[in-house]
Amino acid sequence: MAVLVVAAHDGKTVRSNVANAVTAASQMGPEVHVLVAGSNAGEAAKSAAAIQGVAKVLDAEDTAYANWLAEDVAPLVVKLAPNYSHIVMAADSVGKNIAPRVAALLDVAQVSEAIQVVSPDTFVRPIYAGNAMATVQTADKIKVVTVRPTNFKAAATGGSAPIEQIGGTGAGGLASYVGAELSKSERPELTSAKIVVSGGRGLASGENFKMLEALADKLGAGLGASRAAVDAGYVPNDYQVGQTGKVVAPDLYIAIGISGAIQHLAGMKDSKTIVAINKDEEAPIFQVADYGIVGDLFQIVPELTAAVEKK
Amino acid sequence: MKVLVAVKRVIDYNVKIRVKADNTGVETANVKMSMNPFDEIAVEEAIRMKEKGQATEIIAFSAGPAQCQETIRTALAMGADRGVLVQTDAELQPLAVAKLMKAVVDKEQPGLVIVGKQAIDDDSNQTGQMLAALLGWSQGTFANKLNVADGSAELKREVDGGLENIKIKLPAVITTDLRLNEPRYASLPNIMKAKKKPIEVLAPDTLGVDIAPRLKVLKVEEPPKRKSGIKVKTVAELVDKLKNEAGVI
């Protein structure tokens, strides 16, 4: 039986993590289909069809799907589910919202944030903020799985899967979308950036994050933060890296003024190379850092910004 | 309007957990247990609704072993009115907890259920959404701000790109994110008062709920360890290492 990947998108293209989810899905079953639900989502459906390894794209058009309300999208997925062995979503804020609703409606368990597919019914997932890895097996007929995108390589583009138009299931009227306050940034998206510059409480103010922006812009990096910096109001919530925020695994992660609570480490310790800049030489962040500098970040960061070549 | 909040007993967030030597799970014997931090935020939100006159009664729900009564007592000391414990020593997974909560919701008929978005032990992030599905209710997940008025709720949700505003019909299930509020500490007089507040103890079978786990845990292991790195003295040395040793810039 085929595996259904439910794709989030912005109307023009599916999210970049859909390509990672397709890779995970291809390890679960012989054929991968992608569901693009939306209102005028034809372009997004085309972008899904271009992902290699996708055998078919289902384009479900309904005004009810315009803003990804779980109450309206879940019934569509449930309707399609009997044709599939697995329902897969990336473990982002859309997948985390919708997948459990689908699972409960199907009366099946959900495997959350799988980081490895051992076999079609067995998955490895982190628990306790990544301080333990659980291998879990599900006996449910339809398996609902969210996957952590950073643990699966993005499937390449260049495919040309057929797109099938399917009908919508309508609006249930339980919820309505009012609007969004999205952070505007020209920088690469945090979870897919090759380099991430991240700041913590040590920055002492939102104003001081400008210093990190200068470094990030020179490196072509995404900008992140610890929970402490977000709670203090230095930066918006979507900057948060950690157990309950975003999980990143860039080639280079530069942690600046971040002490390294286990909850933060959970979100970045799979990075290839970690740099820590902190004045406290006992800070736990140094235990996971490949390269550490003990010292005043207000001196080191401008010096580093001057020393690196512009990308 | 009655508000039901769920409180889970978990290993305290400050404890460095240890994986059992036989790889069957995580050591919980002689470990400090506390209320799941996201559930504290749920309790606080309900109390603020009561203080504003929007909630009439707050019921604190928990499921698990007898010691969960302590977790419920903490919620009562913060300001919840009474507790319901579904007591069992069996392993409970999110779908089972959602079904147990549904049974209690059917009985108590709250107008709103508030739960933490995830528990910091199994990190599932499922129970609230599953409960909403089973009840056929709307769900306001990852709430950053909640405003309840006239049969509906307006909320700000923490999403990947920032914040999203939605309006949902009541009754509904809300799951809390970190910035929704800052939970209060229980005062000593309130801790004393909480000892007299009632806790009803129920059994899963009297609620007619099958709690058998759907996921079989085959093993639990330590994550791979990062090898410890080095400290460099100067920025020049750091840049050199990043360029020539790590090859990342």
Coordinates of C-alpha atoms in Angstrom, one line a residue:
Chain A
M1 CA 0.0 0.0 0.0
A2 CA 1.1 3.6 -0.6
V3 CA 2.1 6.1 2.0
L4 CA 0.4 9.5 2.1
V5 CA 2.4 12.6 2.9
V6 CA 0.2 15.6 3.9
A7 CA 2.0 18.7 2.7
A8 CA 1.8 22.2 4.1
H9 CA 2.3 25.0 1.6
D10 CA 2.0 28.7 1.1
G11 CA -0.2 28.5 -2.0
K12 CA 2.8 28.7 -4.4
T13 CA 5.1 25.9 -3.2
V14 CA 5.0 23.2 -0.6
R15 CA 7.2 23.8 2.4
S16 CA 10.8 22.7 1.9
N17 CA 10.4 20.1 4.7
V18 CA 7.9 18.1 2.5
A19 CA 10.9 16.9 0.5
N20 CA 12.4 15.5 3.8
A21 CA 9.0 13.9 4.7
V22 CA 8.9 12.3 1.3
T23 CA 12.3 10.7 2.0
A24 CA 11.0 9.4 5.3
A25 CA 7.8 8.1 3.7
S26 CA 9.7 6.3 1.0
Q27 CA 11.3 4.2 3.7
M28 CA 7.8 3.2 5.0
G29 CA 6.2 1.9 1.9
P30 CA 6.7 1.2 -1.8
E31 CA 4.8 4.3 -3.2
V32 CA 4.5 7.8 -1.9
H33 CA 1.6 10.1 -2.6
V34 CA 1.4 13.7 -1.5
L35 CA -1.8 15.5 -0.5
V36 CA -1.9 19.2 -1.2
A37 CA -5.1 20.6 0.2
G38 CA -5.9 24.3 -0.3
S39 CA -7.8 27.0 -2.0
N40 CA -6.1 27.7 -5.3
A41 CA -3.2 25.4 -4.5
G42 CA -2.5 24.3 -8.1
E43 CA 1.0 25.8 -8.1
A44 CA 1.9 24.2 -4.8
A45 CA 0.6 20.8 -6.2
K46 CA 3.0 21.3 -9.1
S47 CA 5.9 21.8 -6.7
A48 CA 5.0 18.6 -4.9
A49 CA 4.8 16.7 -8.2
A50 CA 8.4 17.8 -8.9
I51 CA 9.8 16.1 -5.8
Q52 CA 11.6 12.9 -6.8
G53 CA 10.0 9.7 -5.4
V54 CA 6.5 11.0 -5.5
A55 CA 4.2 8.8 -7.5
K56 CA 1.1 10.9 -7.4
V57 CA -0.1 14.2 -6.1
L58 CA -3.7 14.7 -4.8
D59 CA -4.8 18.3 -5.1
A60 CA -7.9 18.9 -3.0
E61 CA -9.4 22.3 -3.7
D62 CA -11.8 23.8 -1.1
T63 CA -12.0 27.2 0.4
A64 CA -12.2 25.5 3.8
Y65 CA -8.5 24.4 3.4
A66 CA -7.2 27.9 2.8
N67 CA -5.7 28.4 6.2
W68 CA -4.9 24.8 7.3
L69 CA -7.5 24.7 10.2
A70 CA -7.2 21.2 11.7
E71 CA -10.9 21.0 12.2
D72 CA -11.4 21.1 8.4
V73 CA -8.3 19.4 7.0
A74 CA -8.4 16.4 9.3
P75 CA -11.7 15.0 7.9
L76 CA -10.2 15.1 4.4
V77 CA -7.2 13.1 5.5
V78 CA -9.4 10.7 7.4
K79 CA -11.5 10.2 4.3
L80 CA -8.4 9.3 2.2
A81 CA -6.7 7.3 5.0
P82 CA -8.2 3.8 4.2
N83 CA -6.3 3.7 1.0
Y84 CA -2.9 4.1 2.7
S85 CA -0.6 2.2 5.1
H86 CA 0.8 5.4 6.6
I87 CA -0.1 9.1 7.0
V88 CA 3.1 11.2 7.3
M89 CA 3.5 14.8 8.1
A90 CA 6.6 16.9 8.9
A91 CA 6.7 17.6 12.7
D92 CA 6.2 21.4 12.3
S93 CA 3.5 23.6 13.7
V94 CA 1.1 22.4 11.0
G95 CA 1.8 18.7 11.3
K96 CA 1.8 18.8 15.1
N97 CA -1.6 20.5 15.0
I98 CA -3.3 18.2 12.4
A99 CA -1.8 14.7 12.7
P100 CA -3.0 13.9 16.3
R101 CA -6.5 14.9 15.3
V102 CA -6.4 12.6 12.3
A103 CA -5.0 9.8 14.5
A104 CA -7.7 10.1 17.1
L105 CA -10.5 10.2 14.4
L106 CA -9.0 6.9 13.0
D107 CA -8.7 5.5 16.5
V108 CA -4.9 4.9 16.0
A109 CA -1.8 5.9 17.9
Q110 CA 0.5 8.6 16.6
V111 CA 4.3 8.3 16.4
S112 CA 5.6 11.8 17.1
E113 CA 8.8 13.2 15.6
A114 CA 10.3 10.0 14.3
I115 CA 14.0 10.5 13.6
Q116 CA 14.6 7.1 12.0
V117 CA 12.5 4.5 10.2
V118 CA 13.7 1.1 11.4
S119 CA 11.0 -0.8 9.5
P120 CA 7.5 0.2 8.2
D121 CA 6.1 -0.4 11.7
T122 CA 9.0 0.6 13.9
F123 CA 10.5 4.0 14.5
V124 CA 13.0 5.7 16.7
R125 CA 11.9 8.9 18.4
P126 CA 13.5 11.2 21.0
I127 CA 11.9 11.5 24.5
Y128 CA 12.9 13.6 27.5
A129 CA 14.2 16.4 25.3
G130 CA 16.4 14.0 23.3
N131 CA 18.1 12.6 26.4
A132 CA 16.7 9.2 25.6
M133 CA 15.8 7.5 22.3
A134 CA 12.8 5.2 22.2
T135 CA 12.3 2.6 19.6
V136 CA 8.5 2.1 19.2
Q137 CA 6.5 -0.4 17.2
T138 CA 2.9 0.2 16.2
A139 CA 0.4 -2.5 15.4
D140 CA -2.3 -0.1 14.0
K141 CA -3.4 -0.8 10.5
I142 CA -3.0 2.9 9.5
K143 CA 0.1 4.4 11.0
V144 CA 0.1 8.1 11.6
V145 CA 3.7 9.4 11.9
T146 CA 5.2 12.9 12.2
V147 CA 8.8 13.0 11.2
R148 CA 11.6 15.4 12.2
P149 CA 12.7 16.9 8.9
T150 CA 16.3 17.5 9.9
N151 CA 16.9 13.8 10.3
F152 CA 15.9 12.9 6.7
K153 CA 17.7 14.1 3.6
A154 CA 15.5 16.3 1.4
A155 CA 14.4 14.4 -1.8
A156 CA 15.7 16.0 -4.9
T157 CA 13.5 17.8 -7.4
G158 CA 13.2 16.9 -11.1
G159 CA 10.2 14.5 -10.8
S160 CA 7.0 14.9 -12.7
A161 CA 4.3 13.0 -10.9
P162 CA 0.7 13.2 -12.2
I163 CA -1.7 15.5 -10.3
E164 CA -5.2 14.3 -9.6
Q165 CA -7.9 16.7 -8.6
I166 CA -10.0 15.5 -5.7
G167 CA -13.0 17.1 -4.1
G168 CA -13.1 18.8 -0.7
T169 CA -15.0 17.9 2.4
G170 CA -16.2 21.4 3.2
A171 CA -16.0 23.6 6.3
G172 CA -17.2 22.3 9.6
G173 CA -17.7 25.8 11.0
L174 CA -15.9 25.1 14.2
A175 CA -13.0 27.4 13.7
S176 CA -12.1 30.4 11.5
Y177 CA -8.9 32.1 10.6
V178 CA -8.5 35.7 11.5
G179 CA -5.0 36.6 10.5
A180 CA -1.3 36.2 11.2
E181 CA 1.5 38.2 12.6
L182 CA 4.5 36.7 10.8
S183 CA 8.1 37.7 11.4
K184 CA 9.5 39.3 8.3
S185 CA 13.0 38.3 7.5
E186 CA 15.2 38.2 4.4
R187 CA 17.4 35.6 6.2
P188 CA 17.2 31.9 5.5
E189 CA 14.5 30.0 7.3
L190 CA 15.8 28.7 10.7
T191 CA 15.2 25.0 10.2
S192 CA 16.7 24.7 6.7
A193 CA 19.6 27.3 7.1
K194 CA 23.1 25.9 6.6
I195 CA 24.4 28.2 9.3
V196 CA 22.5 29.4 12.4
V197 CA 23.5 32.2 14.7
S198 CA 21.6 32.0 18.0
G199 CA 21.5 34.3 21.0
G200 CA 20.5 33.9 24.6
R201 CA 20.0 35.8 27.8
G202 CA 23.7 36.9 27.6
L203 CA 22.7 39.4 24.9
A204 CA 20.9 41.4 27.6
S205 CA 18.5 43.2 25.3
G206 CA 16.6 42.9 22.0
E207 CA 18.7 45.9 20.8
N208 CA 21.9 43.9 21.1
F209 CA 20.5 41.2 18.8
K210 CA 21.4 43.7 16.0
M211 CA 25.0 42.6 16.6
L212 CA 24.0 39.0 15.8
E213 CA 22.1 40.1 12.8
A214 CA 25.2 41.6 11.4
L215 CA 27.1 38.4 11.9
A216 CA 24.2 36.3 10.5
D217 CA 24.0 38.5 7.4
K218 CA 27.7 38.2 6.7
L219 CA 27.5 34.4 7.0
G220 CA 24.2 34.0 5.2
A221 CA 22.8 32.5 8.4
G222 CA 19.4 32.1 10.0
L223 CA 18.8 33.7 13.3
G224 CA 17.7 31.8 16.4
A225 CA 17.4 32.2 20.1
S226 CA 17.1 30.4 23.4
R227 CA 13.9 30.3 25.3
A228 CA 15.3 32.8 27.8
A229 CA 15.8 35.4 25.1
V230 CA 12.3 34.8 23.7
D231 CA 10.6 35.0 27.2
A232 CA 12.5 38.2 27.9
G233 CA 11.0 39.6 24.8
Y234 CA 14.3 40.2 22.9
V235 CA 13.0 38.4 19.8
P236 CA 9.7 36.8 18.6
N237 CA 8.6 33.3 19.6
D238 CA 9.4 31.8 16.2
Y239 CA 13.1 32.3 16.9
Q240 CA 13.1 29.7 19.7
V241 CA 15.3 26.7 19.3
G242 CA 14.8 23.8 21.7
Q243 CA 12.7 21.0 23.0
T244 CA 9.5 22.9 22.6
G245 CA 10.6 25.3 19.8
K246 CA 12.3 24.5 16.6
V247 CA 14.8 21.7 16.0
V248 CA 17.7 22.7 13.8
A249 CA 20.7 20.7 12.5
P250 CA 22.8 23.1 10.4
D251 CA 26.4 22.6 9.3
L252 CA 27.4 25.4 11.7
Y253 CA 25.5 26.5 14.9
I254 CA 27.0 29.5 16.7
A255 CA 25.6 29.8 20.3
I256 CA 26.2 33.2 21.7
G257 CA 25.4 34.0 25.3
I258 CA 23.5 30.8 25.7
S259 CA 24.2 28.7 28.8
G260 CA 23.0 25.5 27.3
A261 CA 20.0 24.2 29.3
I262 CA 19.1 20.6 28.2
Q263 CA 15.9 22.0 26.7
H264 CA 18.0 24.2 24.4
L265 CA 20.5 21.4 23.6
A266 CA 17.5 19.3 22.5
G267 CA 17.0 21.6 19.6
M268 CA 20.5 22.0 18.2
K269 CA 22.8 19.2 19.3
D270 CA 22.5 17.4 16.0
S271 CA 24.3 20.3 14.3
K272 CA 27.4 19.3 12.5
T273 CA 29.7 21.9 14.1
I274 CA 28.8 23.8 17.2
V275 CA 30.6 27.0 18.4
A276 CA 29.9 28.5 21.8
I277 CA 30.7 32.0 22.9
N278 CA 30.1 32.5 26.6
K279 CA 31.7 34.4 29.5
D280 CA 31.1 31.5 31.9
E281 CA 33.6 28.8 31.3
E282 CA 31.4 26.3 33.3
A283 CA 28.4 26.8 31.0
P284 CA 27.0 23.5 29.8
I285 CA 27.0 24.7 26.2
F286 CA 30.7 24.0 26.2
Q287 CA 30.1 20.3 26.7
V288 CA 28.5 20.0 23.3
A289 CA 30.6 22.6 21.5
D290 CA 33.3 21.7 19.1
Y291 CA 34.9 25.1 19.5
G292 CA 34.4 27.3 22.5
I293 CA 35.6 30.8 23.3
V294 CA 35.3 32.0 26.9
G295 CA 35.0 35.7 27.0
D296 CA 32.9 38.8 26.5
L297 CA 30.5 38.3 23.6
F298 CA 30.2 42.1 23.1
Q299 CA 33.9 42.1 22.2
I300 CA 34.1 38.7 20.4
V301 CA 31.0 38.9 18.2
P302 CA 32.0 42.2 16.4
E303 CA 35.6 40.8 16.0
L304 CA 34.2 37.6 14.5
T305 CA 31.9 39.5 12.2
A306 CA 34.9 41.5 11.0
A307 CA 37.0 38.4 10.5
V308 CA 34.7 36.2 8.5
E309 CA 34.3 36.7 4.7
K310 CA 31.0 37.8 3.3
K311 CA 29.0 34.9 1.8
Chain B
M1 CA -18.7 27.8 32.7
K2 CA -16.8 24.9 34.1
V3 CA -13.1 24.6 33.0
L4 CA -11.3 21.3 33.1
V5 CA -7.5 21.3 33.2
A6 CA -5.3 18.3 32.8
V7 CA -2.2 17.9 35.0
K8 CA 0.5 15.3 34.3
R9 CA 3.0 14.0 36.9
V10 CA 6.4 14.0 35.2
I11 CA 10.1 13.9 36.2
D12 CA 11.0 17.4 37.3
Y13 CA 12.4 19.5 34.4
N14 CA 15.6 20.1 36.3
V15 CA 16.4 16.4 36.8
K16 CA 19.1 14.9 34.5
I17 CA 17.3 11.7 33.5
R18 CA 19.0 8.3 33.4
V19 CA 18.2 5.5 31.0
K20 CA 17.7 2.1 32.8
A21 CA 20.6 -0.3 32.3
D22 CA 18.2 -2.9 30.8
N23 CA 17.0 -0.4 28.2
T24 CA 13.4 -0.8 29.2
G25 CA 12.8 2.8 30.0
V26 CA 13.9 5.8 32.1
E27 CA 14.7 5.5 35.8
T28 CA 11.8 7.0 37.8
A29 CA 12.6 5.5 41.3
N30 CA 13.7 8.1 43.8
V31 CA 13.5 10.9 41.2
K32 CA 11.9 14.3 41.9
M33 CA 8.5 14.4 40.2
S34 CA 6.6 17.6 39.4
M35 CA 3.7 18.9 37.4
N36 CA 4.4 19.1 33.7
P37 CA 5.4 22.8 33.2
F38 CA 3.0 23.3 30.3
D39 CA 0.1 22.1 32.6
E40 CA 1.0 24.7 35.2
I41 CA 0.4 27.2 32.5
A42 CA -3.0 25.6 31.8
V43 CA -3.9 25.7 35.5
E44 CA -2.9 29.4 35.7
E45 CA -4.9 30.3 32.6
A46 CA -8.0 28.7 34.1
I47 CA -7.5 30.5 37.4
R48 CA -7.2 33.8 35.6
M49 CA -10.5 33.1 33.8
K50 CA -12.1 32.4 37.2
E51 CA -10.7 35.7 38.6
K52 CA -12.2 37.5 35.6
G53 CA -15.5 35.9 36.3
Q54 CA -15.4 33.8 33.1
A55 CA -15.0 30.4 34.8
T56 CA -17.2 29.3 37.6
E57 CA -15.4 26.1 38.7
I58 CA -12.0 24.6 37.8
I59 CA -11.6 20.8 37.8
A60 CA -8.1 19.4 37.8
F61 CA -7.8 16.1 36.0
S62 CA -5.0 13.6 36.1
A63 CA -4.5 10.0 35.2
G64 CA -1.9 7.6 36.5
P65 CA -0.7 6.1 39.8
A66 CA -2.0 7.1 43.2
Q67 CA 0.9 9.7 43.5
C68 CA -0.8 11.8 40.9
Q69 CA -3.0 13.0 43.7
E70 CA 0.0 15.1 44.7
T71 CA 0.0 16.7 41.3
I72 CA -3.7 17.4 41.6
R73 CA -3.1 18.9 45.1
T74 CA -0.6 21.3 43.5
A75 CA -3.3 22.5 41.1
L76 CA -5.7 22.8 43.9
A77 CA -3.2 24.9 45.9
M78 CA -2.8 27.1 42.9
G79 CA -6.5 27.7 42.8
A80 CA -8.4 24.8 41.2
D81 CA -11.6 23.8 43.0
R82 CA -11.6 20.0 42.9
G83 CA -9.8 17.1 41.4
V84 CA -10.5 14.0 39.4
L85 CA -8.0 11.2 39.3
V86 CA -8.3 8.2 37.0
Q87 CA -6.1 5.9 38.9
T88 CA -4.1 3.1 37.3
D89 CA -0.6 1.7 37.4
A90 CA -0.8 0.7 33.8
E91 CA 1.2 2.6 31.1
L92 CA -0.9 5.3 29.6
Q93 CA -0.4 6.6 26.1
P94 CA -1.9 9.9 24.7
L95 CA -4.8 8.2 22.9
A96 CA -5.8 6.4 26.1
V97 CA -5.5 9.6 28.1
A98 CA -7.6 11.5 25.6
K99 CA -10.3 8.7 25.9
L100 CA -10.2 8.9 29.7
M101 CA -10.6 12.7 29.5
K102 CA -13.4 12.4 27.1
A103 CA -15.3 10.1 29.5
V104 CA -14.8 12.7 32.3
V105 CA -15.8 15.6 30.0
D106 CA -19.0 13.7 29.1
K107 CA -19.8 13.5 32.8
E108 CA -18.7 17.0 33.9
Q109 CA -19.7 19.0 30.7
P110 CA -17.1 21.7 31.0
G111 CA -17.3 24.6 28.5
L112 CA -13.5 24.6 28.0
V113 CA -10.6 22.2 28.5
I114 CA -7.1 23.5 28.8
V115 CA -4.1 21.2 28.6
G116 CA -0.3 21.7 28.2
K117 CA 0.8 21.4 24.5
Q118 CA 3.2 18.6 25.4
A119 CA 4.5 16.7 28.4
I120 CA 8.2 17.0 28.9
D121 CA 8.6 13.3 29.4
D122 CA 7.3 11.6 26.2
D123 CA 7.3 14.9 24.2
S124 CA 4.3 13.6 22.2
N125 CA 2.2 16.8 21.7
Q126 CA -0.9 14.8 21.0
T127 CA -3.4 14.6 23.9
G128 CA -5.2 17.9 23.5
Q129 CA -5.7 17.5 19.7
M130 CA -6.9 13.9 20.2
L131 CA -9.4 14.9 22.9
A132 CA -10.8 17.6 20.6
A133 CA -11.1 15.1 17.8
L134 CA -12.9 12.5 20.0
L135 CA -15.3 15.2 21.3
G136 CA -15.8 16.8 17.8
W137 CA -14.8 20.1 19.3
S138 CA -12.5 22.8 18.0
Q139 CA -8.9 23.0 19.0
G140 CA -6.8 26.0 19.9
T141 CA -3.3 24.6 20.0
F142 CA 0.0 26.3 21.1
A143 CA -1.9 29.2 22.6
N144 CA 0.1 32.4 23.2
K145 CA -3.0 34.5 24.2
L146 CA -6.5 33.5 24.9
N147 CA -9.7 35.6 25.0
V148 CA -13.0 33.9 25.9
A149 CA -16.3 35.7 25.2
D150 CA -19.8 34.8 24.2
G151 CA -19.6 31.2 23.2
S152 CA -16.3 31.6 21.3
A153 CA -12.6 32.1 21.9
E154 CA -10.1 34.2 20.1
L155 CA -6.6 33.1 20.3
K156 CA -3.1 33.8 19.2
R157 CA -1.2 30.6 18.3
E158 CA 2.6 30.2 18.2
V159 CA 3.3 28.9 14.7
D160 CA 6.5 28.4 12.6
G161 CA 6.5 31.8 11.1
G162 CA 5.4 33.8 14.1
L163 CA 1.8 34.2 15.5
E164 CA -1.5 33.2 14.0
N165 CA -4.9 34.5 15.1
I166 CA -8.0 32.2 15.0
K167 CA -11.5 32.3 16.4
I168 CA -13.0 29.0 17.6
K169 CA -16.4 28.0 18.8
L170 CA -16.9 26.8 22.3
P171 CA -16.8 24.2 23.8
A172 CA -13.1 23.8 22.8
V173 CA -9.8 22.3 23.8
I174 CA -6.9 24.7 24.3
T175 CA -3.3 23.6 24.4
T176 CA -0.8 26.0 26.1
D177 CA 2.4 27.4 24.8
L178 CA 5.2 28.9 26.9
R179 CA 4.2 32.6 26.6
L180 CA 0.5 32.2 27.5
N181 CA 1.2 33.3 31.1
E182 CA 3.6 32.9 34.0
P183 CA 2.1 30.5 36.5
R184 CA 1.9 31.6 40.1
Y185 CA 3.3 29.8 43.1
A186 CA 0.9 28.4 45.6
S187 CA 0.9 30.4 48.9
L188 CA 1.2 28.5 52.2
P189 CA -2.4 29.2 53.3
N190 CA -3.6 28.0 49.9
I191 CA -1.6 24.8 50.2
M192 CA -3.3 24.2 53.6
K193 CA -6.7 25.0 52.1
A194 CA -6.0 22.6 49.2
K195 CA -5.8 19.7 51.6
K196 CA -9.5 20.0 52.2
K197 CA -10.5 20.2 48.6
P198 CA -12.1 17.0 47.2
I199 CA -10.4 14.6 44.8
E200 CA -12.6 12.0 43.1
V201 CA -10.8 8.8 42.3
L202 CA -12.1 6.7 39.3
A203 CA -10.9 3.5 37.6
P204 CA -10.5 3.2 33.8
D205 CA -12.9 0.3 33.5
T206 CA -15.7 2.1 35.4
L207 CA -15.4 4.7 32.7
G208 CA -15.6 2.0 30.1
V209 CA -12.3 3.0 28.4
D210 CA -9.8 0.6 26.9
I211 CA -6.4 2.0 27.9
A212 CA -4.2 -0.8 26.3
P213 CA -1.1 0.8 24.9
R214 CA -1.0 0.9 21.0
L215 CA 2.7 1.6 20.7
K216 CA 5.1 -1.1 22.0
V217 CA 8.3 0.3 23.4
L218 CA 11.0 -2.1 22.1
K219 CA 13.9 -0.3 23.8
V220 CA 15.0 3.0 25.3
E221 CA 18.6 4.0 24.8
E222 CA 21.1 6.8 25.5
P223 CA 21.4 9.2 22.6
P224 CA 24.8 9.2 20.9
K225 CA 27.2 11.4 22.7
R226 CA 29.0 14.3 21.1
K227 CA 32.7 14.2 21.6
S228 CA 33.8 17.1 23.6
G229 CA 35.5 19.8 21.7
I230 CA 38.3 22.3 22.4
K231 CA 38.5 25.9 23.6
V232 CA 40.2 28.4 21.4
K233 CA 41.8 31.5 22.7
T234 CA 41.3 34.0 19.9
V235 CA 38.8 34.8 17.2
A236 CA 41.5 34.4 14.6
E237 CA 42.1 30.8 15.8
L238 CA 38.3 30.1 15.7
V239 CA 38.0 31.4 12.2
D240 CA 41.0 29.3 11.1
K241 CA 39.4 26.1 12.7
L242 CA 36.0 26.8 11.1
K243 CA 37.6 27.3 7.7
N244 CA 40.4 24.7 7.6
E245 CA 39.4 22.0 10.2
A246 CA 35.6 21.9 10.1
G247 CA 35.2 23.4 6.6
V248 CA 31.9 25.1 7.4
I249 CA 32.6 28.7 6.5

